[in-house]
């Protein structure tokens, strides 16, 4: 089956060119100037992309479908979450398999692979949350790397749950250095935060806003600094997830300027939401915006610093940390965020975003003049493919690569709302936001899976993508 996408402007991390794209089966076989070929004669299907951008499918390297957290589960399953991702222009996620204390690394990985297999609308990879570092876990890392899971997430936060101490972190980093694996770090000083949380509750400070206030920027920047020191000691690659504080970003910039193989991401929630406008909302509404690292105060300048970091490559990736919990209305999971009414420490941590990211970065970045079109694609697709070992199969439009393609209408104007999204969560953090630019058509390995408002794919279209060891230093 041959498909021709004609008349559009192909945008990659490098180029913006008028070009037609010919697909045979699952891969791109030719890219050529319009009017210089006769591909329409041989194509089974022609998609007219006149006036549209033809871009690589988004890659979201940080999602948590079905994550157990705080006595409940993230409300999107692999089925619902990946279908929503497709509507939002994302054709691959990397989710996190979970090892909890007392369980084996391999057991956790197999459990997550079973949840994903046969259920995904788009392609997927797995990182591994290593929640119990011991001799066996370290040995098991070799087996997972051979199975294409080449990145391991550690937590300096959440004592008693996923937390690792500095000794365990150093041991895991040494193993990663020996095996060319990536260490991903949730960098917050969890021990200090626990003290601040206890003290806040003792003062009667129970509202959602105290989640943000008991995780000050210094608890993030200190942890980022410590993670960098430990990774340098071990000689490991480090990727810091969900960065939200400008002071923490300064630590990343300093490490990269020294030439260390340190990478970092931020997420849309830290670029668009604030304590002033969202977390401190009346009543319990602020619970919608409780996540860790926290949403911070706009007046402190974090958002501006993060956008600048994205423009200057101090930050390399925008992921989502998609981890939705309902406020009022989930038929099975109930009123999840309300578990923390009267005690902010019990609010499940996480926000939806997998469907929003691709367009929101176009909006805040390109429409609002902070980055150009090529950087938009680099931040939402190409850089993740390179850092996590799947480039050029994924993350670009080139001859021989997977035909994961989004046709994007740059002129469409619309208003974001829970009423139109496909994520299995009963609110949108961006409700009422007016935006420009919309995903029109989505192809996964050559098959049209989204056409406007219509879903044409099927559960199980998505395949597991084994990833290579880390081979990028900057
Ligand atoms: O609030 C968050 N980030 N929830 C998901 C778990 C994590 O720490 O990534
Ligand atoms: Zn985290
Ligand atoms: Zn996460």
Tab-separated table of C-alpha atoms and ligand atoms in Angstrom:
chain	number	residue	atom	x	y	z
A	1	UNK	CA	0.000	0.000	0.000
A	2	UNK	CA	1.502	3.321	-1.087
A	3	UNK	CA	0.369	6.657	0.361
A	4	UNK	CA	1.354	10.065	-0.950
A	5	UNK	CA	1.155	13.166	1.223
A	6	UNK	CA	1.229	16.050	-1.205
A	7	UNK	CA	1.289	19.828	-1.158
A	8	UNK	CA	2.399	20.323	2.452
A	9	UNK	CA	5.406	21.907	4.115
A	10	UNK	CA	7.653	19.287	5.697
A	11	UNK	CA	9.044	20.469	9.016
A	12	UNK	CA	11.767	18.537	10.822
A	13	UNK	CA	14.202	19.560	13.559
A	14	UNK	CA	16.418	20.950	10.777
A	15	UNK	CA	14.367	21.853	7.687
A	16	UNK	CA	11.180	23.641	6.683
A	17	UNK	CA	10.583	22.797	3.005
A	18	UNK	CA	7.654	22.391	0.619
A	19	UNK	CA	7.824	18.669	-0.171
A	20	UNK	CA	5.746	15.593	-0.995
A	21	UNK	CA	6.230	12.424	1.026
A	22	UNK	CA	5.782	8.937	-0.431
A	23	UNK	CA	5.134	6.054	1.946
A	24	UNK	CA	5.305	2.367	1.094
A	25	UNK	CA	3.877	0.135	3.804
A	26	UNK	CA	5.263	1.342	7.122
A	27	UNK	CA	8.174	3.486	5.945
A	28	UNK	CA	8.907	6.645	4.004
A	29	UNK	CA	10.471	5.752	0.654
A	30	UNK	CA	10.825	9.147	-1.023
A	31	UNK	CA	10.657	12.871	-0.324
A	32	UNK	CA	10.597	15.225	-3.282
A	33	UNK	CA	9.854	18.708	-4.481
A	34	UNK	CA	6.234	19.152	-5.619
A	35	UNK	CA	5.823	18.940	-9.382
A	36	UNK	CA	9.036	16.992	-9.984
A	37	UNK	CA	7.618	13.454	-9.821
A	38	UNK	CA	4.695	11.225	-10.862
A	39	UNK	CA	4.145	9.493	-7.518
A	40	UNK	CA	0.396	10.203	-7.572
A	41	UNK	CA	0.125	7.661	-10.405
A	42	UNK	CA	1.503	4.841	-8.286
A	43	UNK	CA	-0.114	5.815	-4.942
A	44	UNK	CA	-3.111	3.881	-3.570
A	45	UNK	CA	-4.077	6.902	-1.490
A	46	UNK	CA	-3.275	10.618	-1.757
A	47	UNK	CA	-3.596	12.948	1.236
A	48	UNK	CA	-3.801	16.623	0.347
A	49	UNK	CA	-1.744	18.615	2.864
A	50	UNK	CA	-1.962	21.972	1.103
A	51	UNK	CA	-1.534	24.780	3.631
A	52	UNK	CA	-0.521	22.333	6.374
A	53	UNK	CA	2.689	21.283	8.097
A	54	UNK	CA	3.826	17.684	7.635
A	55	UNK	CA	5.797	16.833	10.781
A	56	UNK	CA	7.190	13.768	12.575
A	57	UNK	CA	4.787	12.210	15.076
A	58	UNK	CA	5.281	13.439	18.611
A	59	UNK	CA	7.239	11.330	21.087
A	60	UNK	CA	6.292	11.679	24.742
A	61	UNK	CA	9.037	9.992	26.763
A	62	UNK	CA	7.327	10.357	30.162
A	63	UNK	CA	3.858	8.904	30.768
A	64	UNK	CA	2.284	6.865	33.571
A	65	UNK	CA	-0.680	4.868	32.278
A	66	UNK	CA	-2.399	2.981	35.131
A	67	UNK	CA	0.266	4.058	37.661
A	68	UNK	CA	-0.621	3.009	41.220
A	69	UNK	CA	-0.299	6.108	43.407
A	70	UNK	CA	-1.630	7.073	46.839
A	71	UNK	CA	-4.131	4.221	47.050
A	72	UNK	CA	-5.548	4.656	43.545
A	73	UNK	CA	-4.463	4.373	39.896
A	74	UNK	CA	-3.829	6.876	37.120
A	75	UNK	CA	-7.166	6.913	35.319
A	76	UNK	CA	-5.910	6.426	31.753
A	77	UNK	CA	-5.204	2.854	30.743
A	78	UNK	CA	-2.744	2.058	27.962
A	79	UNK	CA	-5.789	1.819	25.695
A	80	UNK	CA	-7.461	5.139	26.550
A	81	UNK	CA	-4.257	7.101	27.130
A	82	UNK	CA	-2.547	6.114	23.898
A	83	UNK	CA	-5.688	6.781	21.857
A	84	UNK	CA	-5.876	10.255	23.381
A	85	UNK	CA	-2.165	10.703	22.618
A	86	UNK	CA	-2.873	9.874	18.963
A	87	UNK	CA	-5.584	12.551	18.784
A	88	UNK	CA	-2.993	14.983	20.140
A	89	UNK	CA	-0.371	14.129	17.502
A	90	UNK	CA	1.800	11.801	19.574
A	91	UNK	CA	2.690	8.521	17.866
A	92	UNK	CA	4.981	7.078	20.536
A	93	UNK	CA	5.156	7.137	24.328
A	94	UNK	CA	7.720	5.757	26.698
A	95	UNK	CA	5.930	4.670	29.866
A	96	UNK	CA	7.428	3.566	33.174
A	97	UNK	CA	7.331	-0.025	34.379
A	98	UNK	CA	7.380	-0.124	38.176
A	99	UNK	CA	9.476	-2.161	40.607
A	100	UNK	CA	8.248	-1.732	44.183
A	101	UNK	CA	10.163	-2.735	47.333
A	102	UNK	CA	10.513	-6.471	47.656
A	103	UNK	CA	9.643	-7.154	44.011
A	104	UNK	CA	12.109	-8.060	41.278
A	105	UNK	CA	13.001	-5.660	38.506
A	106	UNK	CA	12.136	-8.238	35.846
A	107	UNK	CA	8.793	-9.021	37.511
A	108	UNK	CA	7.816	-5.342	37.445
A	109	UNK	CA	8.881	-5.003	33.830
A	110	UNK	CA	6.897	-8.068	32.737
A	111	UNK	CA	3.791	-6.833	34.561
A	112	UNK	CA	3.907	-3.503	32.733
A	113	UNK	CA	4.603	-5.101	29.372
A	114	UNK	CA	1.506	-7.261	29.867
A	115	UNK	CA	-0.604	-4.173	30.622
A	116	UNK	CA	0.605	-2.485	27.419
A	117	UNK	CA	0.730	-5.376	24.973
A	118	UNK	CA	-2.206	-5.509	22.570
A	119	UNK	CA	-3.777	-2.375	24.060
A	120	UNK	CA	-1.846	0.568	22.642
A	121	UNK	CA	-3.024	2.800	19.806
A	122	UNK	CA	0.516	4.055	19.174
A	123	UNK	CA	4.016	2.644	19.508
A	124	UNK	CA	5.522	2.426	22.971
A	125	UNK	CA	8.737	1.830	24.859
A	126	UNK	CA	9.395	1.223	28.550
A	127	UNK	CA	11.642	2.843	31.100
A	128	UNK	CA	12.042	0.979	34.408
A	129	UNK	CA	11.394	2.564	37.805
A	130	UNK	CA	13.948	0.894	40.058
A	131	UNK	CA	12.336	1.116	43.498
A	132	UNK	CA	14.497	-1.489	45.240
A	133	UNK	CA	18.191	-1.318	44.401
A	134	UNK	CA	19.992	-4.509	45.483
A	135	UNK	CA	22.486	-6.980	43.943
A	136	UNK	CA	19.740	-8.799	42.047
A	137	UNK	CA	18.203	-5.580	40.667
A	138	UNK	CA	21.613	-4.429	39.454
A	139	UNK	CA	22.178	-7.768	37.712
A	140	UNK	CA	18.671	-7.629	36.214
A	141	UNK	CA	19.464	-4.297	34.569
A	142	UNK	CA	21.567	-6.230	32.025
A	143	UNK	CA	18.586	-8.399	31.093
A	144	UNK	CA	16.280	-5.409	30.658
A	145	UNK	CA	18.829	-3.561	28.539
A	146	UNK	CA	18.953	-6.598	26.237
A	147	UNK	CA	15.153	-6.367	26.022
A	148	UNK	CA	15.332	-2.755	24.866
A	149	UNK	CA	14.694	-1.032	28.197
A	150	UNK	CA	17.827	1.094	28.429
A	151	UNK	CA	16.738	3.765	30.925
A	152	UNK	CA	16.087	3.494	34.667
A	153	UNK	CA	14.238	6.015	36.822
A	154	UNK	CA	15.244	6.633	40.420
A	155	UNK	CA	13.469	8.799	42.988
A	156	UNK	CA	15.059	11.166	45.482
A	157	UNK	CA	11.432	11.941	46.493
A	158	UNK	CA	8.588	9.919	48.046
A	159	UNK	CA	10.365	8.291	51.061
A	160	UNK	CA	8.854	4.903	51.866
A	161	UNK	CA	7.458	4.492	48.360
A	162	UNK	CA	9.850	4.785	45.389
A	163	UNK	CA	12.690	6.582	47.287
A	164	UNK	CA	16.352	5.576	46.903
A	165	UNK	CA	19.105	6.879	49.180
A	166	UNK	CA	22.371	8.306	47.850
A	167	UNK	CA	24.217	4.998	48.231
A	168	UNK	CA	21.654	3.124	46.169
A	169	UNK	CA	21.625	5.907	43.608
A	170	UNK	CA	25.405	5.771	43.259
A	171	UNK	CA	25.347	1.977	42.854
A	172	UNK	CA	22.685	2.195	40.129
A	173	UNK	CA	24.579	4.972	38.381
A	174	UNK	CA	27.794	2.947	38.402
A	175	UNK	CA	25.935	0.057	36.809
A	176	UNK	CA	24.415	2.407	34.226
A	177	UNK	CA	27.859	3.812	33.431
A	178	UNK	CA	29.210	0.262	32.886
A	179	UNK	CA	26.323	-0.664	30.576
A	180	UNK	CA	25.658	2.627	28.702
A	181	UNK	CA	22.206	2.963	30.221
A	182	UNK	CA	20.473	6.244	31.088
A	183	UNK	CA	19.632	7.188	34.672
A	184	UNK	CA	16.461	9.270	34.896
A	185	UNK	CA	16.021	11.171	38.132
A	186	UNK	CA	13.017	12.518	39.999
A	187	UNK	CA	15.084	15.163	41.766
A	188	UNK	CA	13.470	16.510	44.931
A	189	UNK	CA	14.796	16.229	48.486
A	190	UNK	CA	12.040	13.930	49.739
A	191	UNK	CA	13.295	13.741	53.317
A	192	UNK	CA	13.278	17.533	53.759
A	193	UNK	CA	9.884	17.805	52.025
A	194	UNK	CA	8.394	15.240	54.442
A	195	UNK	CA	9.449	17.417	57.398
A	196	UNK	CA	7.900	20.522	55.815
A	197	UNK	CA	4.674	18.634	55.069
A	198	UNK	CA	4.349	17.369	58.666
A	199	UNK	CA	4.957	20.879	60.009
A	200	UNK	CA	2.384	22.394	57.634
A	201	UNK	CA	-0.281	19.881	58.663
A	202	UNK	CA	0.495	20.541	62.330
A	203	UNK	CA	-0.206	24.242	61.679
A	204	UNK	CA	-3.576	23.311	60.151
A	205	UNK	CA	-2.449	24.063	56.583
A	206	UNK	CA	-4.379	21.387	54.722
A	207	UNK	CA	-5.395	23.023	51.391
A	208	UNK	CA	-3.949	21.923	48.017
A	209	UNK	CA	-1.785	25.034	47.743
A	210	UNK	CA	0.369	23.729	50.605
A	211	UNK	CA	1.510	20.918	48.313
A	212	UNK	CA	3.365	23.527	46.273
A	213	UNK	CA	4.466	25.595	49.270
A	214	UNK	CA	6.062	22.626	51.073
A	215	UNK	CA	8.191	21.778	48.015
A	216	UNK	CA	10.197	25.011	47.633
A	217	UNK	CA	12.555	25.478	44.696
A	218	UNK	CA	15.592	24.770	46.892
A	219	UNK	CA	14.362	21.194	47.514
A	220	UNK	CA	14.476	20.672	43.744
A	221	UNK	CA	17.754	22.488	43.012
A	222	UNK	CA	19.583	20.760	45.895
A	223	UNK	CA	18.493	17.361	44.609
A	224	UNK	CA	19.426	18.196	41.007
A	225	UNK	CA	22.862	19.319	42.223
A	226	UNK	CA	23.322	16.092	44.205
A	227	UNK	CA	22.194	13.956	41.273
A	228	UNK	CA	24.729	15.674	39.019
A	229	UNK	CA	27.542	15.199	41.561
A	230	UNK	CA	26.709	11.493	41.942
A	231	UNK	CA	26.418	10.938	38.180
A	232	UNK	CA	29.771	12.628	37.597
A	233	UNK	CA	31.306	10.428	40.306
A	234	UNK	CA	29.887	7.330	38.602
A	235	UNK	CA	30.569	8.508	35.048
A	236	UNK	CA	26.891	7.999	34.156
A	237	UNK	CA	24.497	9.724	31.795
A	238	UNK	CA	21.790	11.609	33.689
A	239	UNK	CA	18.347	12.791	32.537
A	240	UNK	CA	16.423	14.879	35.066
A	241	UNK	CA	12.655	14.595	34.677
A	242	UNK	CA	9.864	17.173	35.107
A	243	UNK	CA	11.988	20.221	35.932
A	244	UNK	CA	10.011	23.152	37.343
A	245	UNK	CA	12.407	25.473	39.244
A	246	UNK	CA	14.680	28.045	37.660
A	247	UNK	CA	17.347	27.381	40.318
A	248	UNK	CA	17.349	23.688	39.355
A	249	UNK	CA	17.678	24.634	35.691
A	250	UNK	CA	20.769	26.686	36.557
A	251	UNK	CA	22.339	23.497	37.957
A	252	UNK	CA	21.621	21.670	34.677
A	253	UNK	CA	23.050	24.522	32.597
A	254	UNK	CA	26.223	24.597	34.693
A	255	UNK	CA	26.704	20.818	34.351
A	256	UNK	CA	26.177	20.925	30.575
A	257	UNK	CA	28.575	23.852	30.254
A	258	UNK	CA	31.184	21.657	31.979
A	259	UNK	CA	30.565	19.055	29.248
A	260	UNK	CA	28.836	16.504	31.469
A	261	UNK	CA	26.324	14.145	29.756
A	262	UNK	CA	23.373	15.671	31.594
A	263	UNK	CA	19.935	16.132	30.005
A	264	UNK	CA	16.654	17.514	31.306
A	265	UNK	CA	12.991	17.883	30.424
A	266	UNK	CA	10.125	20.058	31.488
A	267	UNK	CA	6.382	19.608	30.943
A	268	UNK	CA	3.525	21.853	29.733
A	269	UNK	CA	2.082	22.234	33.240
A	270	UNK	CA	5.225	24.069	34.374
A	271	UNK	CA	5.146	26.338	31.325
A	272	UNK	CA	1.459	27.332	31.507
A	273	UNK	CA	0.137	26.876	35.084
A	274	UNK	CA	0.953	28.774	38.259
A	275	UNK	CA	0.278	28.829	42.001
A	276	UNK	CA	-1.383	32.222	41.641
A	277	UNK	CA	-3.852	31.220	38.893
A	278	UNK	CA	-4.361	27.515	39.534
A	279	UNK	CA	-3.049	25.763	42.663
A	280	UNK	CA	-4.433	28.404	45.037
A	281	UNK	CA	-7.902	28.276	43.452
A	282	UNK	CA	-10.890	28.467	45.811
A	283	UNK	CA	-12.065	25.439	47.737
A	284	UNK	CA	-10.520	22.156	46.650
A	285	UNK	CA	-10.138	23.157	42.954
A	286	UNK	CA	-6.370	23.512	43.402
A	287	UNK	CA	-6.123	19.712	43.740
A	288	UNK	CA	-6.440	19.510	39.949
A	289	UNK	CA	-2.959	21.026	39.744
A	290	UNK	CA	-1.174	18.937	42.392
A	291	UNK	CA	1.851	17.177	40.943
A	292	UNK	CA	5.518	16.706	41.844
A	293	UNK	CA	7.708	18.573	41.212
A	294	UNK	CA	5.043	21.188	41.978
A	295	UNK	CA	3.515	23.983	39.937
A	296	UNK	CA	5.356	27.114	41.110
A	297	UNK	CA	4.672	30.835	41.578
A	298	UNK	CA	4.655	32.795	38.335
A	299	UNK	CA	5.983	35.881	40.148
A	300	UNK	CA	9.211	33.954	40.933
A	301	UNK	CA	10.049	33.731	37.208
A	302	UNK	CA	10.200	29.948	36.764
A	303	UNK	CA	8.025	29.849	33.625
A	304	UNK	CA	10.085	32.459	31.804
A	305	UNK	CA	13.314	30.678	32.760
A	306	UNK	CA	11.988	27.312	31.546
A	307	UNK	CA	10.910	28.761	28.178
A	308	UNK	CA	14.345	30.346	27.849
A	309	UNK	CA	15.955	27.003	28.743
A	310	UNK	CA	13.957	25.337	25.952
A	311	UNK	CA	15.063	27.999	23.483
A	312	UNK	CA	18.752	27.782	24.416
A	313	UNK	CA	18.943	23.959	24.786
A	314	UNK	CA	19.619	23.967	28.539
A	315	UNK	CA	16.423	21.880	28.418
A	316	UNK	CA	16.213	19.351	25.583
A	317	UNK	CA	12.761	17.767	25.817
A	318	UNK	CA	9.146	18.563	26.626
A	319	UNK	CA	7.379	15.472	27.976
A	320	UNK	CA	4.084	15.372	29.873
A	321	UNK	CA	4.493	13.187	32.973
A	322	UNK	CA	0.899	12.271	32.028
A	323	UNK	CA	-0.599	10.846	35.237
A	324	UNK	CA	-4.302	11.778	35.427
A	325	UNK	CA	-6.622	11.450	38.424
A	326	UNK	CA	-10.310	12.402	38.349
A	327	UNK	CA	-11.885	15.018	40.606
A	328	UNK	CA	-15.513	13.891	40.638
A	329	UNK	CA	-16.430	11.462	38.005
A	330	UNK	CA	-14.769	8.167	37.202
A	331	UNK	CA	-17.071	5.133	37.020
A	332	UNK	CA	-14.524	2.757	38.523
A	333	UNK	CA	-11.933	4.906	40.269
A	334	UNK	CA	-14.316	7.490	41.745
A	335	UNK	CA	-13.334	10.881	43.119
A	336	UNK	CA	-9.613	10.346	43.135
A	337	UNK	CA	-8.221	13.807	43.857
A	338	UNK	CA	-10.735	14.119	46.714
A	339	UNK	CA	-8.788	11.490	48.671
A	340	UNK	CA	-6.839	14.549	49.818
A	341	UNK	CA	-9.729	16.716	51.018
A	342	UNK	CA	-8.685	17.994	54.435
A	343	UNK	CA	-5.096	16.722	53.955
A	344	UNK	CA	-3.138	17.848	50.894
A	345	UNK	CA	-0.532	15.096	51.421
A	346	UNK	CA	-3.148	12.529	50.378
A	347	UNK	CA	-3.975	14.120	46.994
A	348	UNK	CA	-2.749	11.730	44.260
A	349	UNK	CA	0.103	13.476	42.438
A	350	UNK	CA	-0.219	14.021	38.728
A	351	UNK	CA	-1.857	15.839	35.817
A	352	UNK	CA	-3.199	14.850	32.404
A	353	UNK	CA	-1.399	16.142	29.308
A	354	UNK	CA	-0.530	13.435	26.784
A	355	UNK	CA	-3.139	14.789	24.328
A	356	UNK	CA	-2.261	18.449	24.963
A	357	UNK	CA	1.525	18.619	24.710
A	358	UNK	CA	2.205	18.771	20.987
A	359	UNK	CA	-0.241	21.614	20.335
A	360	UNK	CA	0.521	23.492	23.564
A	361	UNK	CA	4.220	23.745	22.730
A	362	UNK	CA	3.283	24.989	19.266
A	363	UNK	CA	1.029	27.560	20.951
A	364	UNK	CA	3.370	28.786	23.679
A	365	UNK	CA	6.487	28.298	21.595
A	366	UNK	CA	5.801	29.073	17.937
A	367	UNK	CA	2.567	31.120	18.007
A	368	UNK	CA	3.772	33.214	20.942
A	369	UNK	CA	7.227	33.672	19.397
A	370	UNK	CA	9.558	31.909	21.862
A	371	UNK	CA	10.917	29.192	19.537
A	372	UNK	CA	10.817	28.431	15.807
A	373	UNK	CA	9.054	25.573	14.022
A	374	UNK	CA	12.153	23.375	13.916
A	375	UNK	CA	12.785	23.705	17.637
A	376	UNK	CA	9.132	22.779	18.282
A	377	UNK	CA	9.736	19.472	16.505
A	378	UNK	CA	13.084	18.925	18.176
A	379	UNK	CA	11.589	19.420	21.654
A	380	UNK	CA	8.481	17.290	21.095
A	381	UNK	CA	9.921	14.462	18.974
A	382	UNK	CA	13.493	14.397	17.677
A	383	UNK	CA	15.460	14.992	20.871
A	384	UNK	CA	13.620	12.249	22.764
A	385	UNK	CA	14.295	9.816	19.892
A	386	UNK	CA	18.012	10.627	20.041
A	387	UNK	CA	18.382	10.607	23.820
A	388	UNK	CA	16.404	7.388	24.292
A	389	UNK	CA	17.956	5.311	21.525
A	390	UNK	CA	15.439	5.138	18.673
A	391	UNK	CA	16.666	7.699	16.167
A	392	UNK	CA	16.299	7.805	13.157
A	393	UNK	CA	13.632	5.073	13.121
A	394	UNK	CA	11.543	7.552	15.121
A	395	UNK	CA	11.673	11.345	15.478
A	396	UNK	CA	12.163	12.616	11.945
A	397	UNK	CA	10.904	12.540	8.366
A	398	UNK	CA	13.543	10.949	6.156
A	399	UNK	CA	13.805	8.132	3.622
A	400	UNK	CA	13.809	4.779	5.434
A	401	UNK	CA	12.261	5.992	8.686
A	402	UNK	CA	8.927	4.885	10.167
A	403	UNK	CA	6.085	6.821	8.558
A	404	UNK	CA	4.847	8.287	11.861
A	405	UNK	CA	3.525	11.575	10.528
A	406	UNK	CA	1.253	14.362	11.720
A	407	UNK	CA	-0.463	16.740	9.328
A	408	UNK	CA	-0.906	19.920	11.337
A	409	UNK	CA	-3.163	22.841	10.446
A	410	UNK	CA	-1.323	25.983	11.620
A	411	UNK	CA	-4.315	28.275	11.135
A	412	UNK	CA	-7.096	26.406	12.981
A	413	UNK	CA	-8.325	28.291	16.029
A	414	UNK	CA	-10.146	26.496	18.824
A	415	UNK	CA	-10.763	26.410	22.571
A	416	UNK	CA	-9.433	23.655	24.803
A	417	UNK	CA	-11.954	21.867	26.999
A	418	UNK	CA	-12.666	18.636	28.822
A	419	UNK	CA	-15.684	18.361	26.486
A	420	UNK	CA	-13.468	17.752	23.464
A	421	UNK	CA	-10.519	15.809	24.844
A	422	UNK	CA	-10.175	12.018	24.746
A	423	UNK	CA	-8.195	11.412	27.933
A	424	UNK	CA	-10.102	9.453	30.596
A	425	UNK	CA	-10.163	12.280	33.104
A	426	UNK	CA	-12.973	14.632	34.075
A	427	UNK	CA	-11.206	17.982	33.804
A	428	UNK	CA	-8.738	19.838	31.624
A	429	UNK	CA	-5.987	21.871	33.325
A	430	UNK	CA	-6.236	24.156	30.273
A	431	UNK	CA	-10.044	24.596	30.252
A	432	UNK	CA	-11.107	27.584	28.159
A	433	UNK	CA	-7.644	28.290	26.739
A	434	UNK	CA	-7.857	29.701	23.212
A	435	UNK	CA	-5.215	28.245	20.909
A	436	UNK	CA	-4.100	28.289	17.290
A	437	UNK	CA	-2.910	25.222	15.374
A	438	UNK	CA	-4.520	21.799	15.403
A	439	UNK	CA	-3.670	18.194	14.634
A	440	UNK	CA	-5.502	17.259	11.463
A	441	UNK	CA	-4.374	13.771	10.422
A	442	UNK	CA	-2.119	11.231	12.156
A	443	UNK	CA	-0.312	8.320	10.535
A	444	UNK	CA	1.255	5.529	12.543
A	445	UNK	CA	3.764	3.579	10.450
A	446	UNK	CA	1.901	4.534	7.278
A	447	UNK	CA	-1.659	3.903	8.521
A	448	UNK	CA	-4.036	6.800	9.065
A	449	UNK	CA	-5.198	6.401	12.677
A	450	UNK	CA	-6.724	9.865	13.209
A	451	UNK	CA	-8.587	11.876	10.586
A	452	UNK	CA	-9.959	15.091	12.071
A	453	UNK	CA	-12.326	14.087	14.894
A	454	UNK	CA	-12.462	10.489	13.734
A	455	UNK	CA	-10.396	7.644	15.179
A	456	UNK	CA	-9.564	5.127	12.441
A	457	UNK	CA	-7.066	2.998	14.349
A	458	UNK	CA	-7.600	0.036	16.618
A	459	UNK	CA	-6.492	-1.114	20.027
A	460	UNK	CA	-3.251	-3.008	19.523
A	461	UNK	CA	-1.993	-1.006	16.528
A	462	UNK	CA	0.894	0.155	18.690
A	463	UNK	CA	4.032	-1.985	18.834
A	464	UNK	CA	6.776	-2.218	21.443
A	465	UNK	CA	9.927	-0.404	20.319
A	466	UNK	CA	13.105	-1.828	21.850
A	467	UNK	CA	15.636	0.956	22.373
A	468	UNK	CA	19.403	1.105	21.929
A	469	UNK	CA	21.906	1.972	24.652
A	470	UNK	CA	22.684	5.633	25.148
A	471	UNK	CA	25.068	7.011	22.523
A	472	UNK	CA	24.627	10.766	22.854
A	473	UNK	CA	26.621	12.998	25.183
A	474	UNK	CA	25.185	16.486	24.721
B	1	LIG	O1	3.122	14.189	40.177
B	1	LIG	C1	3.677	13.339	39.489
B	1	LIG	N1	4.758	13.677	38.853
B	1	LIG	N2	3.166	12.094	39.378
B	1	LIG	C2	3.700	11.007	38.671
B	1	LIG	C3	4.814	10.320	39.374
B	1	LIG	C4	6.134	11.017	39.143
B	1	LIG	O2	6.752	11.428	40.104
B	1	LIG	O3	6.589	11.144	38.019
B	2	LIG	ZN1	8.639	11.866	39.057
B	3	LIG	ZN1	6.555	10.839	36.167
